[in-house]
mmCIF file of C-alpha atoms in Angstrom:
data_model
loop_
_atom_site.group_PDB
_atom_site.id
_atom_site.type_symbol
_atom_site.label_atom_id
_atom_site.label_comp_id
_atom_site.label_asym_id
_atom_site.label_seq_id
_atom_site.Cartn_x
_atom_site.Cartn_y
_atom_site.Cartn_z
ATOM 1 C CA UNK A 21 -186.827 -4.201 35.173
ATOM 2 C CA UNK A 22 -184.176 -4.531 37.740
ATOM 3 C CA UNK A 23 -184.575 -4.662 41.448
ATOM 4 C CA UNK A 24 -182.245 -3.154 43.625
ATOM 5 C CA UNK A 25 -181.817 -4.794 46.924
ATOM 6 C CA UNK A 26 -181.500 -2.165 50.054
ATOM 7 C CA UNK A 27 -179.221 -4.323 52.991
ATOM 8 C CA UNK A 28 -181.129 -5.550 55.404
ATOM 9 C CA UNK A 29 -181.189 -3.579 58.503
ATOM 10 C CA UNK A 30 -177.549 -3.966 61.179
ATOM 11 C CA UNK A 31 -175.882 -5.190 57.859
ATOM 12 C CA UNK A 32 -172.690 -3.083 56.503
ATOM 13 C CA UNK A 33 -173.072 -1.441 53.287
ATOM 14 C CA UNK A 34 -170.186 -2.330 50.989
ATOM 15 C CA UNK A 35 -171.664 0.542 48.494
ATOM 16 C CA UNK A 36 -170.557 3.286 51.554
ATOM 17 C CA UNK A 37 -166.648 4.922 52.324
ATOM 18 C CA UNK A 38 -165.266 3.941 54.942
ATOM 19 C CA UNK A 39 -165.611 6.248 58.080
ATOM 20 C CA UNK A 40 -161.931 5.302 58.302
ATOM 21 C CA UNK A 41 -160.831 6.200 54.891
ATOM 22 C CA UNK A 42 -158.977 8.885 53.833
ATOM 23 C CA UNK A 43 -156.042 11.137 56.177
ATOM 24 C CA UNK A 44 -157.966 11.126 59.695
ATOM 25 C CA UNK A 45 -158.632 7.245 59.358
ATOM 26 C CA UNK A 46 -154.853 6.222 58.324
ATOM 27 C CA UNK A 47 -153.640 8.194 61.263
ATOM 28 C CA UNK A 48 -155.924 6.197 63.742
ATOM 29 C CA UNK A 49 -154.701 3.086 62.036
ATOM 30 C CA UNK A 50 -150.792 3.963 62.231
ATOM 31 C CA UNK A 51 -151.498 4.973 65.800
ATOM 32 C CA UNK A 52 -153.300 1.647 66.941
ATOM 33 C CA UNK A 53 -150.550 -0.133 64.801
ATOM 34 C CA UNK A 54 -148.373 1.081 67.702
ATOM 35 C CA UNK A 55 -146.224 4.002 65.425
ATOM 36 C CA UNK A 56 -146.970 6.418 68.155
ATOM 37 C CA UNK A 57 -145.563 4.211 70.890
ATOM 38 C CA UNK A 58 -142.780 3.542 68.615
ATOM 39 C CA UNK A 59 -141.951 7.084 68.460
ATOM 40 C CA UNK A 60 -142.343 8.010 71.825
ATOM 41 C CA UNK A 61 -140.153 4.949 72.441
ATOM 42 C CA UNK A 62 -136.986 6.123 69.795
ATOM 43 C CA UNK A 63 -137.986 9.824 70.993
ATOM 44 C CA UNK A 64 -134.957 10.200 73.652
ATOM 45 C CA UNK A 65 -132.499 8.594 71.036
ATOM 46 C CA UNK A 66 -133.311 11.118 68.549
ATOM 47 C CA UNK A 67 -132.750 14.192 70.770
ATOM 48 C CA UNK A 68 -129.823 12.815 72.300
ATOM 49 C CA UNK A 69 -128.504 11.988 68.842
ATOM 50 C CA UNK A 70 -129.616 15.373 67.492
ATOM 51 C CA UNK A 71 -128.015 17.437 70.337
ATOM 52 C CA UNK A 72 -124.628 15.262 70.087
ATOM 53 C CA UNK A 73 -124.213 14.789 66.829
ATOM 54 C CA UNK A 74 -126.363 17.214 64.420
ATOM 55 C CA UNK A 75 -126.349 20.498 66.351
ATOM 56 C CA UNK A 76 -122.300 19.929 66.966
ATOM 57 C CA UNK A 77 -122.303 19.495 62.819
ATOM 58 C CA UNK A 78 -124.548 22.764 62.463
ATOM 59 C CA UNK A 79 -122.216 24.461 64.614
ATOM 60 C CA UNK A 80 -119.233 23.705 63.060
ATOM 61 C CA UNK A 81 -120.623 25.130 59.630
ATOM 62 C CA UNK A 82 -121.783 28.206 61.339
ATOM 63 C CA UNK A 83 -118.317 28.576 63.341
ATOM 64 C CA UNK A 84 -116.398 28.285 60.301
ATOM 65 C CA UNK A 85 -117.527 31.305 58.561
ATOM 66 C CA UNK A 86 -116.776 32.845 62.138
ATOM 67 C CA UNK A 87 -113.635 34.205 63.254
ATOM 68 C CA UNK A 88 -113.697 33.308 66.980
ATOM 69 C CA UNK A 89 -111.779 31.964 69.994
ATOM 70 C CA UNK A 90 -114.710 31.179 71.740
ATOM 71 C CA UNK A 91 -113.963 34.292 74.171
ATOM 72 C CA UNK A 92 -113.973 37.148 72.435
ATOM 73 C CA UNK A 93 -117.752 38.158 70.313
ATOM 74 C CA UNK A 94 -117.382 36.102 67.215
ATOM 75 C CA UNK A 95 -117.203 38.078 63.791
ATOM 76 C CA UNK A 96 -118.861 36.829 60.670
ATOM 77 C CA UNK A 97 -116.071 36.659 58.056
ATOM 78 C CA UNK A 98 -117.482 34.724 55.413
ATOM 79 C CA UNK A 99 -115.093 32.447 53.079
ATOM 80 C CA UNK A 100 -112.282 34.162 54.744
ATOM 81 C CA UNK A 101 -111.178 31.111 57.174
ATOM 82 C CA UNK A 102 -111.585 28.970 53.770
ATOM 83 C CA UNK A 103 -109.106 31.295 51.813
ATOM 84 C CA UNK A 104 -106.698 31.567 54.705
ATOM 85 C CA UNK A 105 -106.203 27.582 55.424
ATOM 86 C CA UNK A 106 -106.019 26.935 51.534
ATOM 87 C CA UNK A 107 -103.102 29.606 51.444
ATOM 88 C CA UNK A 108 -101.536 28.019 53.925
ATOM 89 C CA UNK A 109 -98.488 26.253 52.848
ATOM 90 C CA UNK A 110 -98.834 23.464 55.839
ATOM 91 C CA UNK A 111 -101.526 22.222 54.728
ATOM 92 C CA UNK A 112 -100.147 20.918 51.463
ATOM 93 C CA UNK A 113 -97.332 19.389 53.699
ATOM 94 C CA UNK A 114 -99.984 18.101 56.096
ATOM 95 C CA UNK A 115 -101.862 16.641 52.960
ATOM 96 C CA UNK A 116 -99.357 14.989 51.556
ATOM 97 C CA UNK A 117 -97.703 13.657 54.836
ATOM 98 C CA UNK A 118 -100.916 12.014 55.743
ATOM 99 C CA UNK A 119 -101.460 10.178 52.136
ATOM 100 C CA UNK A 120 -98.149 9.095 53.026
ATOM 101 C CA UNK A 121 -99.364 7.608 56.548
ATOM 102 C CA UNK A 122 -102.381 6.060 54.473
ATOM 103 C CA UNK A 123 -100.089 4.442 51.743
ATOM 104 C CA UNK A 124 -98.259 2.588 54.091
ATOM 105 C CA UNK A 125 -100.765 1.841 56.279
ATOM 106 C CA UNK A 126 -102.769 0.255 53.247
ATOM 107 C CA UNK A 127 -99.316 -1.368 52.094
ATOM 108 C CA UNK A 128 -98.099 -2.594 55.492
ATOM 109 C CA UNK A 129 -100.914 -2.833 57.800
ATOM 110 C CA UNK A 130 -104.227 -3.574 55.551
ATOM 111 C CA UNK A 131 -102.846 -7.368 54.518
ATOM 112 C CA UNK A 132 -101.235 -7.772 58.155
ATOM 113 C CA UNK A 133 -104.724 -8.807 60.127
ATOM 114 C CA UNK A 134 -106.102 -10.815 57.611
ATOM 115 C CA UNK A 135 -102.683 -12.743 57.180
ATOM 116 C CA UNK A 136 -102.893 -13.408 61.115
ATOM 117 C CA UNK A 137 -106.779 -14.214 61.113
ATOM 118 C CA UNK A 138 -106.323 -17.047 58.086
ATOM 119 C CA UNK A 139 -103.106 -18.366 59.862
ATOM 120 C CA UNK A 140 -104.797 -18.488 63.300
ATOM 121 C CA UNK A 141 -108.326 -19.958 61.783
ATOM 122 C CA UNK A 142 -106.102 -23.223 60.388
ATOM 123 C CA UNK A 143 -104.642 -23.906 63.161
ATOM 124 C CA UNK A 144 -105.974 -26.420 66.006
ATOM 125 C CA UNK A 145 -104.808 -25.630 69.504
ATOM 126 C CA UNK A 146 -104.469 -22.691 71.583
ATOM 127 C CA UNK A 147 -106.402 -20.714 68.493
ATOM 128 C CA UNK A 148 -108.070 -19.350 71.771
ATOM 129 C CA UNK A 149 -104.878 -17.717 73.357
ATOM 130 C CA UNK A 150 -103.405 -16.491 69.872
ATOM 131 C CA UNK A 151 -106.548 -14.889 69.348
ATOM 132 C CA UNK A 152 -106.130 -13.163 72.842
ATOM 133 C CA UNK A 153 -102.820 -12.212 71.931
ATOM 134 C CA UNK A 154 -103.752 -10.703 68.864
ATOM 135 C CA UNK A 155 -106.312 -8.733 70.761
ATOM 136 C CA UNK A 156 -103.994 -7.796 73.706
ATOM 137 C CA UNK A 157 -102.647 -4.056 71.673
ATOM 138 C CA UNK A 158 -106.183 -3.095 71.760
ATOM 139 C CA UNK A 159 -107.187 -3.488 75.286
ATOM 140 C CA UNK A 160 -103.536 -1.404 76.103
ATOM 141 C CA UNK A 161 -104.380 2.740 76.738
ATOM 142 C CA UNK A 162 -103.654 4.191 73.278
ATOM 143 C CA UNK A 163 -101.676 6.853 75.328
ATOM 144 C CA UNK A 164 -99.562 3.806 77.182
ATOM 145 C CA UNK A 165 -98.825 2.243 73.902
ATOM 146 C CA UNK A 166 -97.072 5.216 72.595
ATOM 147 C CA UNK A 167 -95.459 5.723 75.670
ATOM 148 C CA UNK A 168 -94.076 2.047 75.528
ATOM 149 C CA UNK A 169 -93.024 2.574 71.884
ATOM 150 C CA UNK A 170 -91.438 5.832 72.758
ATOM 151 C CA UNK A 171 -89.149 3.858 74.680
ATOM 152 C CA UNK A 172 -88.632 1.376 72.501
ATOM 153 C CA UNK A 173 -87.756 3.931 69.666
ATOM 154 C CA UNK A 174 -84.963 5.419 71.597
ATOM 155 C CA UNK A 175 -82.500 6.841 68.990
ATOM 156 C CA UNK A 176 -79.459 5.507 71.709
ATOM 157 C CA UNK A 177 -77.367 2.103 70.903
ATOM 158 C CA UNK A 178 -78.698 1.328 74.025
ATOM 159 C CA UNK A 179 -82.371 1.691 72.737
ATOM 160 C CA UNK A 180 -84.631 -1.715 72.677
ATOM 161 C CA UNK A 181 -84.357 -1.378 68.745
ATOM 162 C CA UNK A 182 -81.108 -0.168 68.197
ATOM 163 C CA UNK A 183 -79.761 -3.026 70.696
ATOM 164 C CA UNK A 184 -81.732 -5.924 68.518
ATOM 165 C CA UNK A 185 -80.474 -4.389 65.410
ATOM 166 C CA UNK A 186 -77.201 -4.519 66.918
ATOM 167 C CA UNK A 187 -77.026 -7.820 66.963
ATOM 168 C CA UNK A 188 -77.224 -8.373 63.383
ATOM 169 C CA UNK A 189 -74.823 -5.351 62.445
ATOM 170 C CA UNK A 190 -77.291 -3.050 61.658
ATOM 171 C CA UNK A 191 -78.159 0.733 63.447
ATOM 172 C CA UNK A 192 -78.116 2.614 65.348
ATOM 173 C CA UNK A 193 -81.045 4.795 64.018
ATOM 174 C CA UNK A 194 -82.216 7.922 64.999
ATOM 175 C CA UNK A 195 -86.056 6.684 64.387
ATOM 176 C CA UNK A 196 -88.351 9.536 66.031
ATOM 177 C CA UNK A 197 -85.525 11.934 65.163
ATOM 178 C CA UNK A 198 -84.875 11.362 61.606
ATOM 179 C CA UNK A 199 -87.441 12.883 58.714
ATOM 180 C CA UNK A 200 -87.528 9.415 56.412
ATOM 181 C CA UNK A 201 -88.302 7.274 59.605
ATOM 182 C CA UNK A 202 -90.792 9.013 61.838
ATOM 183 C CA UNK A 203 -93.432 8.187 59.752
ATOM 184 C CA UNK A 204 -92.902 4.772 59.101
ATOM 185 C CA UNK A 205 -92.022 4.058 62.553
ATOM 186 C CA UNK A 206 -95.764 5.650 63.330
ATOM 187 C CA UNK A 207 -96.944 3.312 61.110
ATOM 188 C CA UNK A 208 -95.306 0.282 62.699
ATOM 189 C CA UNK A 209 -96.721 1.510 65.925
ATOM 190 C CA UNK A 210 -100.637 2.208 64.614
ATOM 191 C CA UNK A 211 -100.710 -1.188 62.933
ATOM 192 C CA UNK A 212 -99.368 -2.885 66.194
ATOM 193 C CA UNK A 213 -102.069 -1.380 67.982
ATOM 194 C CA UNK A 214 -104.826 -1.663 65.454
ATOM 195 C CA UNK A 215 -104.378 -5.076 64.191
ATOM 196 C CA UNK A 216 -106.250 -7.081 66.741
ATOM 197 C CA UNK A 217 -109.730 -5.648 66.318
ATOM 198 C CA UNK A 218 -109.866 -6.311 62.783
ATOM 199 C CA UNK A 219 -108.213 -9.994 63.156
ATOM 200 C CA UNK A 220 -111.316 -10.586 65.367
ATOM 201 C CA UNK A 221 -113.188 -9.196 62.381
ATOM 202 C CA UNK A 222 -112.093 -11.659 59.927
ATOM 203 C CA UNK A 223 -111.848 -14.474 62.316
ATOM 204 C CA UNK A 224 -115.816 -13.741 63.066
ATOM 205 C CA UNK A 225 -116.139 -13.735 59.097
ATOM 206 C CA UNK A 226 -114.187 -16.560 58.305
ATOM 207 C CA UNK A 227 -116.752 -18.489 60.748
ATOM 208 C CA UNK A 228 -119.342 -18.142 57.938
ATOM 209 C CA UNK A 229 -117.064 -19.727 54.804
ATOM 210 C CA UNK A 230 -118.646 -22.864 54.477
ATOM 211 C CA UNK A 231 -116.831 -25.301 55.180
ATOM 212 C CA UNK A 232 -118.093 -27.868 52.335
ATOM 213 C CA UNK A 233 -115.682 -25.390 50.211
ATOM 214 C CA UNK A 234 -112.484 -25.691 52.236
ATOM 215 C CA UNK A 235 -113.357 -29.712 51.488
ATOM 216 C CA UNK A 236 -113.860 -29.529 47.767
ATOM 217 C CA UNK A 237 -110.360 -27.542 47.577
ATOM 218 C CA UNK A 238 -108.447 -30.164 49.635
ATOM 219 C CA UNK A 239 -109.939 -33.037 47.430
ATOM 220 C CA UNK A 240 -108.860 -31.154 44.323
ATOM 221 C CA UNK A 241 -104.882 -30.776 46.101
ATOM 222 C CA UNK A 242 -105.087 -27.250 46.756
ATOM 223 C CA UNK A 243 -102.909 -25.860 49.274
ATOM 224 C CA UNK A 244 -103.044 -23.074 51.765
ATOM 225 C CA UNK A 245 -102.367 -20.042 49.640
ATOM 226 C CA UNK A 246 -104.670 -21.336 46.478
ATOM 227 C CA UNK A 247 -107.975 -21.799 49.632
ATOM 228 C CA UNK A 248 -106.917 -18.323 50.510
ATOM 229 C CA UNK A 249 -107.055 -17.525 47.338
ATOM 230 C CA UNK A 250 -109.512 -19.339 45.684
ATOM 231 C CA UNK A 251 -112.100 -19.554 48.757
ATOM 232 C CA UNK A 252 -111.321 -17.081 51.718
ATOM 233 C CA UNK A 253 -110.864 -13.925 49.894
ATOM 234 C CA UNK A 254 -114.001 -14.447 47.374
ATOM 235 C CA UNK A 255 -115.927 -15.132 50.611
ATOM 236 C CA UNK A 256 -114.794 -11.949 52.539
ATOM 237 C CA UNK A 257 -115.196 -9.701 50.098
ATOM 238 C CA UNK A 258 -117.457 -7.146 51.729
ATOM 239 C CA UNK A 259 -116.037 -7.487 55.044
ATOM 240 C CA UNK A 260 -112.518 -6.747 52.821
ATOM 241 C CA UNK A 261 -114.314 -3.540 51.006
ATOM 242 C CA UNK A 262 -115.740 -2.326 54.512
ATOM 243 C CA UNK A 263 -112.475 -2.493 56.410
ATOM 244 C CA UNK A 264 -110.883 -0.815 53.109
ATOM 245 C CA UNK A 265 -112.797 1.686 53.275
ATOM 246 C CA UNK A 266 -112.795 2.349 57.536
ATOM 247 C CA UNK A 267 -108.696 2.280 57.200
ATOM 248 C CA UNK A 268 -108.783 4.630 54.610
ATOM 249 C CA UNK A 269 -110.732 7.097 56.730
ATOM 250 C CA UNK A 270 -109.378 6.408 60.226
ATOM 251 C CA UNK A 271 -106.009 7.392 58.116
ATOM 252 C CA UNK A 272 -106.709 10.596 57.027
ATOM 253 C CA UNK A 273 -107.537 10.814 60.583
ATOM 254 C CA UNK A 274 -104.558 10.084 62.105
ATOM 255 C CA UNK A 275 -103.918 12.343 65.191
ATOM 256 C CA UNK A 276 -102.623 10.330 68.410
ATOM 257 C CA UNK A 277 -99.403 8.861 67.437
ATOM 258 C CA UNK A 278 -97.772 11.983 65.139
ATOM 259 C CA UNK A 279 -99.059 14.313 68.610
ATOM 260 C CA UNK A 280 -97.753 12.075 71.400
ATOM 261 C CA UNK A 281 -94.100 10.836 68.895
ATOM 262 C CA UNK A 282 -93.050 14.237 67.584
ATOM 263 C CA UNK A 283 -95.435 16.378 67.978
ATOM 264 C CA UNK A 284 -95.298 16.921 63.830
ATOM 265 C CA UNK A 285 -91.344 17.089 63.330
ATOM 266 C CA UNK A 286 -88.922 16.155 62.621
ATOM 267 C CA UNK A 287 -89.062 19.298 60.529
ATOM 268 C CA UNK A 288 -93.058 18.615 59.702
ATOM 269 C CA UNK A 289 -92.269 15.324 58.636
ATOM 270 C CA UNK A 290 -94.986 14.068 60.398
ATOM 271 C CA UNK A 291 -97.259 17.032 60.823
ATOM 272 C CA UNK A 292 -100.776 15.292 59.516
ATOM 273 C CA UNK A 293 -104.264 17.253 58.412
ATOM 274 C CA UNK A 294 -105.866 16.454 62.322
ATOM 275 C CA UNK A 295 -102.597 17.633 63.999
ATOM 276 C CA UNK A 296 -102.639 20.602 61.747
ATOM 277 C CA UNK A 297 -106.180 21.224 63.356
ATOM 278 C CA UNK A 298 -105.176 21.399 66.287
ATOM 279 C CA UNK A 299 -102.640 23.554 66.107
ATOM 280 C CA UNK A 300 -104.883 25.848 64.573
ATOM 281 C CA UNK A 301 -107.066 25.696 67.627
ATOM 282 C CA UNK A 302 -104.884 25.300 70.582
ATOM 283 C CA UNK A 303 -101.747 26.102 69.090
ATOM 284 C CA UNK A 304 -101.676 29.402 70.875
ATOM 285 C CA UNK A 305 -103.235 28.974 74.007
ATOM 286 C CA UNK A 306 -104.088 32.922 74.262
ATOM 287 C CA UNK A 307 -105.666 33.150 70.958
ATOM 288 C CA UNK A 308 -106.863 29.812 69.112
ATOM 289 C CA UNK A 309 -107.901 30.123 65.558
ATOM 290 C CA UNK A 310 -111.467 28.250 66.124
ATOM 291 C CA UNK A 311 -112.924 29.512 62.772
ATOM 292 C CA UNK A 312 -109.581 28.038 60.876
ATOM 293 C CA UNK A 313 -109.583 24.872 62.689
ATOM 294 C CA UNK A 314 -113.057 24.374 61.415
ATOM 295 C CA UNK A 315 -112.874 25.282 58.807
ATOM 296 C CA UNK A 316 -109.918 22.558 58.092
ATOM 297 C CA UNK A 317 -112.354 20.346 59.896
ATOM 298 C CA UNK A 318 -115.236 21.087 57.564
ATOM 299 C CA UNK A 319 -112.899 20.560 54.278
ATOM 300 C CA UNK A 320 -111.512 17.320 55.857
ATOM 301 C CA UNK A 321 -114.820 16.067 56.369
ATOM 302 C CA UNK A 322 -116.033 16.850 53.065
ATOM 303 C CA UNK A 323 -112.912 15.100 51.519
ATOM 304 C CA UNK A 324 -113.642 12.107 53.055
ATOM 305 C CA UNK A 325 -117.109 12.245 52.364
ATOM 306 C CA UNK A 326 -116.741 12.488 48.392
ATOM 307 C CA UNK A 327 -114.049 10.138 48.102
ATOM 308 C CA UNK A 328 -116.370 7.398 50.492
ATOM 309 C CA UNK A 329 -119.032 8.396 47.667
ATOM 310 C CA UNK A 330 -116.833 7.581 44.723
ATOM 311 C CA UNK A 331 -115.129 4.063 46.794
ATOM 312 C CA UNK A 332 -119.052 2.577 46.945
ATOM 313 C CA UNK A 333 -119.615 3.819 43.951
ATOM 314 C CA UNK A 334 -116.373 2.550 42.061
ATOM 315 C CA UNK A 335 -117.127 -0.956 43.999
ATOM 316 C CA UNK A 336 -120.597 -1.160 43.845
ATOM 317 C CA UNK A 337 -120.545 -4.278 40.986
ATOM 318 C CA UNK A 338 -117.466 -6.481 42.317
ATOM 319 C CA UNK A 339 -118.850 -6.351 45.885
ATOM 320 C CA UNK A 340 -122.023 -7.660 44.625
ATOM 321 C CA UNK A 341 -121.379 -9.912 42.191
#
């Protein structure tokens, strides 16, 4: 015959639930664990970022099923603004010019900063002022820079180009003015301009290659390009794939420098998907087409979106292995 022992009286019983159990009790738990503080603390942060950047969104959405231009009572219209910038035969012209501003700017201006950012991390003095040369383009007004470059583009023999040219026998070139060279000429400028933020970047990155590795390469005689390739790249790779992927969308962004160089011509050679926007909104300054420009805005976005999807996706093993 077994005996059961009853606890002896002010001692817990082990045998009965926990008062704190269940929903009520985890509650009191997260909120003495300080979650409600924490929330009240991140609580300002996630209007502001809900009134600035997810009611914006939801209002695009709505506005592009709207036809609108923002004065007149907006009409609900569907698909229609959809249909209408599809059928639009700029926007195949727009398309196309602006994978050719991304091509180049991948051929020409993606290998440019990390060329600078090796050369400048081998060598030994005055890496400090280099680097704030390479950095200077930044810090210049975007709208100054094109200004400058406007000059400098001048389709003149007396133009700073045409006149450097000169002295080799070469030019004068219409530049801004002629339909195969206003877009590479924007590139030129945009990768002036945009080099020295990502040549900090890499030089920040390159700070974390150890440097027993550089060592082991010099002891086995290799030289600069077989440590570049052998050691720096391998090492960068996800700062490579993020940068990649950040030039490929600020690309198909591209606005400032085909507005403020040519406004889209020569003869819509330079007339990209974000200029196209805008002319679709402001383009008219009577009767903007709000509900196409968001539309456009909407299908750019998604674009971007799907192909950012597929890039990770597609990458996904190399940048982890």
């Amino acid at each position: 015959m077994s005996v059961i022992e009853r606890p002896a009286a002010g001692a817990p019983d082990v045998h009965r639930r926990d008062p704190a159990g269940g929903r009520g009790g985890a509650l009191r738990r997260w909120v003495r664990g300080n979650g409600l503080a924490a929330v009240i603390f991140l609580l300002p942060m996630l209007i502001a970022f809900g009134v600035f950047s997810w009611y914006p969104i939801a209002r695009a959405l709505l506005m592009s099923l709207q036809q609108t231009n923002l004065v007149d009572p907006a009409e609900f219209v569907g698909l229609d603004n959809y249909a209408y910038v599809l059928q639009d035969p700029q926007l195949w012209t727009a398309v196309k010019n602006t994978g050719y501003f991304a091509a180049l700017a991948l051929v020409f201006g993606y290998p440019v900063p990390l060329v600078l950012a090796v050369l400048m991390s081998e060598v030994r003095r005055w890496r400090g002022l280099y680097t704030a040369l390479a950095y200077l383009p930044v810090v210049v007004p975007p709208v100054v820079a094109v200004l400058l470059w406007k000059f400098f583009y001048d389709g003149g023999p007396d133009g700073v180009f045409n006149t450097l040219l000169g002295w080799v026998g070469l030019g004068p070139y219409a530049w801004l003015n002629s339909s195969s060279l206003a877009m590479p000429s924007l590139v030129l400028e945009a990768t002036w301009a945009a080099a020295g933020g990502t040549v900090i970047i890499y030089l920040a990155a390159l700070t974390a290659v150890p440097p027993e590795l550089y060592d082991a390469a010099e002891v086995d005689g290799a030289s600069l390009w077989q440590k570049v390739w052998h050691v720096t790249l391998p090492q960068l790779r996800g700062i490579l794939l993020i940068t990649l992927i950040l030039q490929l969308i600020g690309t198909a962004q591209v606005f400032l420098e085909p507005y403020l160089f040519t406004g889209g011509g020569p003869a819509d050679a330079t007339l990209t998907v974000l200029l196209l926007i805008y002319n679709y909104a402001f383009g008219s300054s009577l009767s903007g087409d709000f509900g196409a420009a968001t539309a456009a805005s909407v299908m750019l976005a998604g674009v971007l979106a799907l192909l950012s999807a597929l890039y990770f996706r597609l990458t996904r093993s190399w940048s982890q292995s």
